[in-house]
Amino acid sequence: IAPSYWNEWYGGKGFVDSLGEYTEGNEISAIDVKFVEENMDYLQKIIDLIYKYDAQKHVYFMTGDDLMMAQLKRLAPDICRCMGAGGGKWEIVDRAIRLDCQKVQLFKPCFNQEMIDKAHVHGIRCNVYFADKPEEAQRYLDMGIDTILTNDYNLISQIVKK
């Protein structure tokens, strides 16, 4: 979920406007941060709302920008951070370790078993973007992927439940 987008899932509201309405269950939302310097006030507003609604366990920040990740660590050290690929898809795990991220979002096909194992050794959870076919989702689960992003939740959730 990119906070600057309007999404019908939020009833026509933006992410920031609806954060308090969607943090009562076990949902976890990714906040895909694609900001530049002039939008830092908006980022701080999002962080403030996360704390206001005690939603730290229901969101995580995701960015592939190392400078932004360092800024997020400084501004909100207790909110989970997920390293995105950015310009270094094959170095994503090393970047996540260096920046103390709790997750990586691997981008198919730019990952392998060694990367997943290394992330897990360092206590980092592995997301994969994305799997819409059952056989692909099963292969990722067999590799140790922790979270599968998908466009077909109903189908892929059946594989995960097995």
CSV table of N, CA and C in Angstrom, one decimal:
chain,number,residue,atom,x,y,z
A,1,ILE,N,0.9,-1.2,0.0
A,1,ILE,CA,0.0,0.0,0.0
A,1,ILE,C,0.9,1.2,0.0
A,2,ALA,N,0.8,2.0,-1.0
A,2,ALA,CA,1.5,3.3,-1.0
A,2,ALA,C,0.7,4.3,-0.4
A,3,PRO,N,1.1,5.0,0.6
A,3,PRO,CA,0.3,6.0,1.4
A,3,PRO,C,-0.2,7.1,0.5
A,4,SER,N,0.4,7.4,-0.6
A,4,SER,CA,0.0,8.6,-1.4
A,4,SER,C,-1.2,8.2,-2.3
A,5,TYR,N,-1.5,6.9,-2.4
A,5,TYR,CA,-2.6,6.4,-3.3
A,5,TYR,C,-3.9,6.4,-2.6
A,6,TRP,N,-4.9,6.6,-3.3
A,6,TRP,CA,-6.3,6.4,-2.8
A,6,TRP,C,-6.7,5.0,-3.3
A,7,ASN,N,-7.4,4.3,-2.4
A,7,ASN,CA,-7.6,2.9,-2.7
A,7,ASN,C,-9.1,2.6,-2.3
A,8,GLU,N,-9.8,1.9,-3.1
A,8,GLU,CA,-11.2,1.6,-2.8
A,8,GLU,C,-11.3,0.6,-1.6
A,9,TRP,N,-10.2,-0.2,-1.3
A,9,TRP,CA,-10.2,-1.0,-0.2
A,9,TRP,C,-10.4,-0.2,1.1
A,10,TYR,N,-9.9,1.0,1.1
A,10,TYR,CA,-10.1,1.9,2.3
A,10,TYR,C,-11.4,2.7,2.2
A,11,GLY,N,-12.3,2.3,1.4
A,11,GLY,CA,-13.6,3.0,1.3
A,11,GLY,C,-13.5,4.3,0.7
A,12,GLY,N,-12.5,4.5,-0.3
A,12,GLY,CA,-12.3,5.8,-0.9
A,12,GLY,C,-11.5,6.8,-0.1
A,13,LYS,N,-11.0,6.3,1.0
A,13,LYS,CA,-10.1,7.2,1.8
A,13,LYS,C,-8.7,6.9,1.6
A,14,GLY,N,-7.8,7.8,1.8
A,14,GLY,CA,-6.4,7.5,1.7
A,14,GLY,C,-5.9,6.7,2.9
A,15,PHE,N,-4.8,6.1,2.8
A,15,PHE,CA,-4.2,5.3,3.9
A,15,PHE,C,-4.1,6.1,5.2
A,16,VAL,N,-3.6,7.3,5.2
A,16,VAL,CA,-3.4,8.1,6.4
A,16,VAL,C,-4.7,8.4,7.0
A,17,ASP,N,-5.8,8.7,6.3
A,17,ASP,CA,-7.1,9.0,6.8
A,17,ASP,C,-7.8,7.8,7.4
A,18,SER,N,-7.4,6.6,7.1
A,18,SER,CA,-8.2,5.5,7.5
A,18,SER,C,-7.4,4.6,8.4
A,19,LEU,N,-6.2,4.9,8.8
A,19,LEU,CA,-5.3,4.1,9.6
A,19,LEU,C,-6.0,3.6,10.9
A,20,GLY,N,-6.7,4.5,11.6
A,20,GLY,CA,-7.3,4.1,12.8
A,20,GLY,C,-8.4,3.1,12.7
A,21,GLU,N,-9.0,3.0,11.5
A,21,GLU,CA,-10.2,2.1,11.3
A,21,GLU,C,-9.7,0.7,11.0
A,22,TYR,N,-8.5,0.5,10.6
A,22,TYR,CA,-8.0,-0.8,10.1
A,22,TYR,C,-7.0,-1.5,11.0
A,23,THR,N,-6.8,-1.1,12.2
A,23,THR,CA,-5.8,-1.6,13.0
A,23,THR,C,-6.3,-2.4,14.2
A,24,GLU,N,-7.6,-2.8,14.2
A,24,GLU,CA,-8.1,-3.5,15.4
A,24,GLU,C,-7.9,-5.0,15.3
A,25,GLY,N,-7.7,-5.5,14.1
A,25,GLY,CA,-7.5,-7.0,14.0
A,25,GLY,C,-6.1,-7.3,13.9
A,26,ASN,N,-5.8,-8.4,13.1
A,26,ASN,CA,-4.5,-8.9,13.0
A,26,ASN,C,-3.8,-8.5,11.6
A,27,GLU,N,-4.5,-7.5,10.9
A,27,GLU,CA,-4.0,-7.1,9.7
A,27,GLU,C,-2.6,-6.5,9.8
A,28,ILE,N,-1.8,-6.6,8.8
A,28,ILE,CA,-0.5,-5.9,8.7
A,28,ILE,C,-0.5,-5.3,7.3
A,29,SER,N,-0.2,-4.0,7.3
A,29,SER,CA,-0.2,-3.3,6.0
A,29,SER,C,1.2,-2.8,5.8
A,30,ALA,N,1.7,-2.9,4.5
A,30,ALA,CA,3.0,-2.4,4.1
A,30,ALA,C,2.8,-1.0,3.7
A,31,ILE,N,3.7,-0.1,4.1
A,31,ILE,CA,3.7,1.3,3.7
A,31,ILE,C,4.9,1.4,2.8
A,32,ASP,N,4.7,1.4,1.5
A,32,ASP,CA,5.7,1.5,0.5
A,32,ASP,C,6.2,2.9,0.4
A,33,VAL,N,7.4,3.2,0.9
A,33,VAL,CA,7.9,4.6,1.0
A,33,VAL,C,8.7,4.9,-0.3
A,34,LYS,N,8.1,5.9,-1.0
A,34,LYS,CA,8.8,6.4,-2.2
A,34,LYS,C,8.9,7.9,-2.2
A,35,PHE,N,9.4,8.4,-1.1
A,35,PHE,CA,9.4,9.8,-0.9
A,35,PHE,C,10.8,10.4,-1.3
A,36,VAL,N,10.7,11.7,-1.5
A,36,VAL,CA,11.9,12.5,-1.7
A,36,VAL,C,11.9,13.5,-0.6
A,37,GLU,N,13.0,14.2,-0.4
A,37,GLU,CA,13.2,15.1,0.7
A,37,GLU,C,12.0,16.1,1.0
A,38,GLU,N,11.4,16.6,0.0
A,38,GLU,CA,10.3,17.6,0.2
A,38,GLU,C,9.1,17.0,0.8
A,39,ASN,N,9.0,15.6,0.9
A,39,ASN,CA,7.8,15.0,1.5
A,39,ASN,C,8.0,14.4,2.9
A,40,MET,N,9.1,14.9,3.5
A,40,MET,CA,9.4,14.4,4.8
A,40,MET,C,8.3,14.7,5.9
A,41,ASP,N,7.7,15.9,5.7
A,41,ASP,CA,6.6,16.2,6.6
A,41,ASP,C,5.4,15.2,6.5
A,42,TYR,N,5.2,14.7,5.3
A,42,TYR,CA,4.1,13.7,5.1
A,42,TYR,C,4.5,12.4,5.8
A,43,LEU,N,5.8,12.0,5.6
A,43,LEU,CA,6.3,10.8,6.3
A,43,LEU,C,6.1,10.9,7.8
A,44,GLN,N,6.4,12.1,8.4
A,44,GLN,CA,6.3,12.3,9.8
A,44,GLN,C,4.8,12.2,10.2
A,45,LYS,N,3.9,12.7,9.4
A,45,LYS,CA,2.5,12.6,9.7
A,45,LYS,C,2.1,11.2,9.7
A,46,ILE,N,2.6,10.3,8.8
A,46,ILE,CA,2.2,8.9,8.8
A,46,ILE,C,2.7,8.3,10.1
A,47,ILE,N,4.0,8.6,10.5
A,47,ILE,CA,4.6,8.0,11.7
A,47,ILE,C,3.8,8.4,12.9
A,48,ASP,N,3.4,9.7,13.0
A,48,ASP,CA,2.6,10.2,14.1
A,48,ASP,C,1.3,9.5,14.2
A,49,LEU,N,0.6,9.2,13.1
A,49,LEU,CA,-0.7,8.5,13.1
A,49,LEU,C,-0.5,7.0,13.5
A,50,ILE,N,0.6,6.4,13.1
A,50,ILE,CA,0.8,5.1,13.5
A,50,ILE,C,0.9,5.0,15.0
A,51,TYR,N,1.7,5.9,15.6
A,51,TYR,CA,1.8,5.9,17.1
A,51,TYR,C,0.4,6.3,17.7
A,52,LYS,N,-0.3,7.3,17.1
A,52,LYS,CA,-1.5,7.7,17.7
A,52,LYS,C,-2.5,6.6,17.8
A,53,TYR,N,-2.6,5.7,16.8
A,53,TYR,CA,-3.5,4.6,16.8
A,53,TYR,C,-2.9,3.3,17.3
A,54,ASP,N,-1.7,3.4,17.9
A,54,ASP,CA,-1.0,2.3,18.5
A,54,ASP,C,-0.9,1.1,17.5
A,55,ALA,N,-0.5,1.5,16.3
A,55,ALA,CA,-0.6,0.5,15.1
A,55,ALA,C,0.8,0.0,14.8
A,56,GLN,N,1.8,0.2,15.6
A,56,GLN,CA,3.2,-0.3,15.3
A,56,GLN,C,3.3,-1.7,14.9
A,57,LYS,N,2.4,-2.6,15.5
A,57,LYS,CA,2.5,-4.0,15.1
A,57,LYS,C,1.7,-4.4,13.9
A,58,HIS,N,1.0,-3.4,13.3
A,58,HIS,CA,0.1,-3.7,12.2
A,58,HIS,C,0.6,-3.1,10.9
A,59,VAL,N,1.8,-2.5,10.9
A,59,VAL,CA,2.3,-1.9,9.7
A,59,VAL,C,3.8,-2.1,9.6
A,60,TYR,N,4.3,-2.0,8.4
A,60,TYR,CA,5.8,-2.0,8.3
A,60,TYR,C,6.1,-1.1,7.1
A,61,PHE,N,7.3,-0.4,7.2
A,61,PHE,CA,7.7,0.4,6.1
A,61,PHE,C,8.5,-0.4,5.1
A,62,MET,N,8.3,-0.2,3.8
A,62,MET,CA,9.1,-0.9,2.8
A,62,MET,C,9.6,0.1,1.8
A,63,THR,N,10.9,0.1,1.6
A,63,THR,CA,11.6,0.9,0.6
A,63,THR,C,12.8,0.3,0.1
A,64,GLY,N,13.2,0.6,-1.1
A,64,GLY,CA,14.5,0.1,-1.6
A,64,GLY,C,15.5,1.1,-1.6
A,65,ASP,N,15.3,2.3,-1.0
A,65,ASP,CA,16.2,3.4,-0.9
A,65,ASP,C,16.9,3.3,0.5
A,66,ASP,N,18.2,3.0,0.4
A,66,ASP,CA,19.0,2.9,1.6
A,66,ASP,C,19.0,4.1,2.5
A,67,LEU,N,19.1,5.3,1.9
A,67,LEU,CA,19.0,6.5,2.7
A,67,LEU,C,17.7,6.7,3.4
A,68,MET,N,16.6,6.4,2.7
A,68,MET,CA,15.3,6.5,3.3
A,68,MET,C,15.2,5.5,4.4
A,69,MET,N,15.7,4.3,4.2
A,69,MET,CA,15.7,3.2,5.3
A,69,MET,C,16.4,3.7,6.5
A,70,ALA,N,17.6,4.3,6.3
A,70,ALA,CA,18.3,4.9,7.5
A,70,ALA,C,17.5,6.0,8.2
A,71,GLN,N,16.8,6.8,7.4
A,71,GLN,CA,16.0,7.8,8.0
A,71,GLN,C,14.8,7.2,8.8
A,72,LEU,N,14.2,6.2,8.2
A,72,LEU,CA,13.1,5.5,8.9
A,72,LEU,C,13.6,4.9,10.2
A,73,LYS,N,14.7,4.3,10.2
A,73,LYS,CA,15.3,3.7,11.4
A,73,LYS,C,15.5,4.8,12.5
A,74,ARG,N,15.9,6.0,12.1
A,74,ARG,CA,16.1,7.1,13.0
A,74,ARG,C,14.8,7.7,13.5
A,75,LEU,N,13.8,7.8,12.6
A,75,LEU,CA,12.5,8.5,13.0
A,75,LEU,C,11.6,7.5,13.8
A,76,ALA,N,11.6,6.3,13.4
A,76,ALA,CA,10.7,5.3,14.0
A,76,ALA,C,11.4,4.0,14.2
A,77,PRO,N,12.3,3.9,15.1
A,77,PRO,CA,13.1,2.7,15.3
A,77,PRO,C,12.3,1.4,15.7
A,78,ASP,N,11.1,1.6,16.3
A,78,ASP,CA,10.4,0.5,16.7
A,78,ASP,C,9.3,0.0,15.7
A,79,ILE,N,9.2,0.7,14.6
A,79,ILE,CA,8.3,0.2,13.5
A,79,ILE,C,9.1,-0.6,12.6
A,80,CYS,N,8.6,-1.8,12.3
A,80,CYS,CA,9.3,-2.8,11.4
A,80,CYS,C,9.6,-2.1,10.0
A,81,ARG,N,10.8,-2.5,9.6
A,81,ARG,CA,11.3,-2.0,8.3
A,81,ARG,C,11.6,-3.2,7.4
A,82,CYS,N,11.2,-3.1,6.1
A,82,CYS,CA,11.4,-4.1,5.1
A,82,CYS,C,12.2,-3.5,4.0
A,83,MET,N,13.4,-4.2,3.7
A,83,MET,CA,14.2,-3.7,2.6
A,83,MET,C,13.7,-4.2,1.3
A,84,GLY,N,13.4,-3.2,0.4
A,84,GLY,CA,13.0,-3.5,-0.9
A,84,GLY,C,14.2,-3.6,-1.9
A,85,ALA,N,14.0,-4.0,-3.1
A,85,ALA,CA,15.1,-4.2,-4.0
A,85,ALA,C,15.9,-3.0,-4.3
A,86,GLY,N,15.1,-1.9,-4.7
A,86,GLY,CA,15.8,-0.7,-5.2
A,86,GLY,C,16.8,-1.0,-6.3
A,87,GLY,N,17.9,-0.5,-6.2
A,87,GLY,CA,18.9,-0.7,-7.3
A,87,GLY,C,19.8,-1.9,-7.0
A,88,GLY,N,19.6,-2.6,-5.9
A,88,GLY,CA,20.5,-3.7,-5.6
A,88,GLY,C,19.7,-5.0,-5.3
A,89,LYS,N,19.1,-5.6,-6.2
A,89,LYS,CA,18.2,-6.7,-6.0
A,89,LYS,C,19.0,-7.9,-5.4
A,90,TRP,N,20.2,-8.2,-5.9
A,90,TRP,CA,21.0,-9.3,-5.4
A,90,TRP,C,21.7,-9.0,-4.1
A,91,GLU,N,21.8,-7.8,-3.7
A,91,GLU,CA,22.4,-7.4,-2.5
A,91,GLU,C,21.4,-7.1,-1.4
A,92,ILE,N,20.2,-7.3,-1.6
A,92,ILE,CA,19.1,-6.9,-0.7
A,92,ILE,C,19.3,-7.4,0.7
A,93,VAL,N,19.7,-8.7,0.9
A,93,VAL,CA,19.9,-9.2,2.2
A,93,VAL,C,21.0,-8.5,2.9
A,94,ASP,N,22.1,-8.3,2.3
A,94,ASP,CA,23.2,-7.6,2.9
A,94,ASP,C,22.8,-6.2,3.3
A,95,ARG,N,22.1,-5.6,2.5
A,95,ARG,CA,21.6,-4.2,2.8
A,95,ARG,C,20.7,-4.2,4.0
A,96,ALA,N,19.8,-5.2,4.0
A,96,ALA,CA,18.9,-5.3,5.2
A,96,ALA,C,19.6,-5.6,6.5
A,97,ILE,N,20.6,-6.4,6.4
A,97,ILE,CA,21.5,-6.7,7.6
A,97,ILE,C,22.1,-5.4,8.1
A,98,ARG,N,22.8,-4.7,7.1
A,98,ARG,CA,23.5,-3.5,7.4
A,98,ARG,C,22.6,-2.4,8.0
A,99,LEU,N,21.3,-2.3,7.6
A,99,LEU,CA,20.4,-1.3,8.0
A,99,LEU,C,19.4,-1.8,9.1
A,100,ASP,N,19.7,-2.9,9.7
A,100,ASP,CA,18.9,-3.5,10.8
A,100,ASP,C,17.4,-3.6,10.4
A,101,CYS,N,17.1,-4.1,9.2
A,101,CYS,CA,15.7,-4.4,8.8
A,101,CYS,C,15.3,-5.7,9.4
A,102,GLN,N,14.0,-5.8,9.6
A,102,GLN,CA,13.4,-7.0,10.1
A,102,GLN,C,12.8,-7.9,9.0
A,103,LYS,N,12.7,-7.3,7.8
A,103,LYS,CA,12.2,-8.1,6.7
A,103,LYS,C,12.9,-7.7,5.4
A,104,VAL,N,12.8,-8.6,4.4
A,104,VAL,CA,13.3,-8.2,3.0
A,104,VAL,C,12.1,-8.6,2.1
A,105,GLN,N,11.9,-7.8,1.1
A,105,GLN,CA,10.9,-8.1,0.1
A,105,GLN,C,11.7,-8.5,-1.2
A,106,LEU,N,11.8,-9.8,-1.4
A,106,LEU,CA,12.5,-10.3,-2.5
A,106,LEU,C,11.6,-10.2,-3.8
A,107,PHE,N,12.3,-9.9,-4.9
A,107,PHE,CA,11.6,-9.7,-6.1
A,107,PHE,C,12.0,-10.8,-7.1
A,108,LYS,N,11.0,-11.6,-7.5
A,108,LYS,CA,11.3,-12.7,-8.4
A,108,LYS,C,11.7,-12.1,-9.8
A,109,PRO,N,12.6,-12.7,-10.4
A,109,PRO,CA,13.3,-14.0,-10.1
A,109,PRO,C,14.7,-13.7,-9.4
A,110,CYS,N,14.8,-12.5,-8.8
A,110,CYS,CA,16.2,-12.1,-8.3
A,110,CYS,C,16.5,-12.5,-6.9
A,111,PHE,N,16.3,-13.8,-6.6
A,111,PHE,CA,16.7,-14.3,-5.3
A,111,PHE,C,17.0,-15.8,-5.4
A,112,ASN,N,17.6,-16.3,-4.4
A,112,ASN,CA,17.9,-17.7,-4.4
A,112,ASN,C,17.9,-18.3,-3.0
A,113,GLN,N,18.1,-19.5,-2.8
A,113,GLN,CA,18.0,-20.2,-1.5
A,113,GLN,C,19.1,-19.6,-0.5
A,114,GLU,N,20.3,-19.3,-1.1
A,114,GLU,CA,21.3,-18.8,-0.2
A,114,GLU,C,20.9,-17.5,0.4
A,115,MET,N,20.2,-16.6,-0.3
A,115,MET,CA,19.8,-15.3,0.2
A,115,MET,C,18.7,-15.5,1.3
A,116,ILE,N,17.8,-16.5,1.1
A,116,ILE,CA,16.7,-16.8,2.1
A,116,ILE,C,17.4,-17.3,3.4
A,117,ASP,N,18.3,-18.2,3.2
A,117,ASP,CA,19.0,-18.8,4.4
A,117,ASP,C,19.8,-17.8,5.2
A,118,LYS,N,20.5,-16.9,4.4
A,118,LYS,CA,21.3,-15.9,5.1
A,118,LYS,C,20.3,-14.9,5.9
A,119,ALA,N,19.2,-14.5,5.3
A,119,ALA,CA,18.3,-13.6,5.9
A,119,ALA,C,17.8,-14.3,7.2
A,120,HIS,N,17.4,-15.5,7.1
A,120,HIS,CA,16.9,-16.2,8.3
A,120,HIS,C,17.9,-16.4,9.4
A,121,VAL,N,19.2,-16.6,9.1
A,121,VAL,CA,20.2,-16.7,10.1
A,121,VAL,C,20.3,-15.4,10.8
A,122,HIS,N,20.0,-14.3,10.2
A,122,HIS,CA,20.1,-13.0,10.8
A,122,HIS,C,18.7,-12.5,11.4
A,123,GLY,N,17.8,-13.4,11.4
A,123,GLY,CA,16.5,-13.1,12.0
A,123,GLY,C,15.6,-12.3,11.2
A,124,ILE,N,15.8,-12.3,9.9
A,124,ILE,CA,15.1,-11.4,8.9
A,124,ILE,C,14.1,-12.3,8.2
A,125,ARG,N,12.8,-11.9,8.2
A,125,ARG,CA,11.7,-12.6,7.6
A,125,ARG,C,11.8,-12.2,6.1
A,126,CYS,N,11.4,-13.2,5.2
A,126,CYS,CA,11.5,-13.0,3.8
A,126,CYS,C,10.1,-13.0,3.2
A,127,ASN,N,9.8,-11.8,2.5
A,127,ASN,CA,8.6,-11.7,1.7
A,127,ASN,C,9.0,-12.0,0.3
A,128,VAL,N,8.1,-12.5,-0.6
A,128,VAL,CA,8.4,-12.5,-2.0
A,128,VAL,C,7.3,-11.8,-2.7
A,129,TYR,N,7.7,-11.0,-3.7
A,129,TYR,CA,6.8,-10.3,-4.6
A,129,TYR,C,6.9,-11.0,-6.0
A,130,PHE,N,6.1,-11.7,-6.3
A,130,PHE,CA,4.8,-12.2,-6.0
A,130,PHE,C,4.6,-13.6,-6.5
A,131,ALA,N,3.5,-14.2,-6.1
A,131,ALA,CA,3.2,-15.6,-6.6
A,131,ALA,C,1.6,-15.7,-6.8
A,132,ASP,N,1.2,-15.9,-8.0
A,132,ASP,CA,-0.2,-16.1,-8.3
A,132,ASP,C,-0.6,-17.5,-8.7
A,133,LYS,N,0.4,-18.3,-8.9
A,133,LYS,CA,0.2,-19.7,-9.3
A,133,LYS,C,0.5,-20.6,-8.1
A,134,PRO,N,-0.4,-21.6,-7.8
A,134,PRO,CA,-0.2,-22.5,-6.7
A,134,PRO,C,1.2,-23.2,-6.7
A,135,GLU,N,1.6,-23.7,-7.8
A,135,GLU,CA,2.9,-24.4,-7.8
A,135,GLU,C,4.1,-23.5,-7.5
A,136,GLU,N,4.0,-22.3,-7.9
A,136,GLU,CA,5.0,-21.3,-7.6
A,136,GLU,C,5.0,-20.9,-6.1
A,137,ALA,N,3.8,-20.7,-5.6
A,137,ALA,CA,3.7,-20.4,-4.1
A,137,ALA,C,4.2,-21.6,-3.3
A,138,GLN,N,3.9,-22.8,-3.7
A,138,GLN,CA,4.4,-24.0,-3.0
A,138,GLN,C,5.9,-24.1,-3.0
A,139,ARG,N,6.5,-23.8,-4.2
A,139,ARG,CA,8.0,-23.8,-4.3
A,139,ARG,C,8.6,-22.7,-3.4
A,140,TYR,N,8.0,-21.6,-3.3
A,140,TYR,CA,8.5,-20.5,-2.4
A,140,TYR,C,8.4,-20.9,-0.9
A,141,LEU,N,7.3,-21.5,-0.6
A,141,LEU,CA,7.1,-22.0,0.8
A,141,LEU,C,8.2,-23.1,1.1
A,142,ASP,N,8.4,-24.0,0.2
A,142,ASP,CA,9.4,-25.0,0.4
A,142,ASP,C,10.8,-24.4,0.6
A,143,MET,N,11.1,-23.3,0.0
A,143,MET,CA,12.4,-22.6,0.1
A,143,MET,C,12.5,-21.9,1.4
A,144,GLY,N,11.4,-21.7,2.1
A,144,GLY,CA,11.4,-21.0,3.4
A,144,GLY,C,10.9,-19.6,3.4
A,145,ILE,N,10.3,-19.2,2.3
A,145,ILE,CA,9.7,-17.8,2.2
A,145,ILE,C,8.6,-17.7,3.3
A,146,ASP,N,8.6,-16.6,4.1
A,146,ASP,CA,7.7,-16.4,5.2
A,146,ASP,C,6.4,-15.8,4.8
A,147,THR,N,6.4,-14.9,3.8
A,147,THR,CA,5.2,-14.2,3.3
A,147,THR,C,5.2,-14.1,1.8
A,148,ILE,N,4.1,-14.5,1.2
A,148,ILE,CA,3.9,-14.4,-0.2
A,148,ILE,C,2.9,-13.3,-0.5
A,149,LEU,N,3.3,-12.4,-1.3
A,149,LEU,CA,2.4,-11.3,-1.8
A,149,LEU,C,1.8,-11.9,-3.1
A,150,THR,N,0.5,-11.7,-3.2
A,150,THR,CA,-0.2,-12.3,-4.3
A,150,THR,C,-1.4,-11.4,-4.8
A,151,ASN,N,-1.8,-11.6,-6.0
A,151,ASN,CA,-3.0,-10.9,-6.5
A,151,ASN,C,-4.2,-11.8,-6.5
A,152,ASP,N,-4.0,-13.1,-6.0
A,152,ASP,CA,-5.1,-14.0,-5.9
A,152,ASP,C,-5.1,-14.7,-4.5
A,153,TYR,N,-5.5,-13.9,-3.5
A,153,TYR,CA,-5.5,-14.4,-2.1
A,153,TYR,C,-6.2,-15.7,-1.9
A,154,ASN,N,-7.4,-15.7,-2.5
A,154,ASN,CA,-8.3,-16.9,-2.3
A,154,ASN,C,-7.5,-18.2,-2.7
A,155,LEU,N,-6.9,-18.2,-3.9
A,155,LEU,CA,-6.2,-19.3,-4.4
A,155,LEU,C,-4.9,-19.6,-3.6
A,156,ILE,N,-4.1,-18.7,-3.4
A,156,ILE,CA,-2.8,-18.9,-2.8
A,156,ILE,C,-3.0,-19.2,-1.3
A,157,SER,N,-4.0,-18.6,-0.6
A,157,SER,CA,-4.2,-18.9,0.8
A,157,SER,C,-4.5,-20.4,1.0
A,158,GLN,N,-5.1,-21.1,0.1
A,158,GLN,CA,-5.3,-22.5,0.2
A,158,GLN,C,-4.0,-23.3,0.2
A,159,ILE,N,-3.0,-22.8,-0.5
A,159,ILE,CA,-1.7,-23.5,-0.5
A,159,ILE,C,-1.0,-23.3,0.8
A,160,VAL,N,-1.1,-22.1,1.3
A,160,VAL,CA,-0.4,-21.7,2.6
A,160,VAL,C,-1.0,-22.5,3.7
A,161,LYS,N,-2.3,-22.8,3.7
A,161,LYS,CA,-3.0,-23.5,4.8
A,161,LYS,C,-2.6,-25.0,4.8
A,162,LYS,N,-2.1,-25.5,3.7
A,162,LYS,CA,-1.8,-27.0,3.7
A,162,LYS,C,-0.7,-27.3,4.7
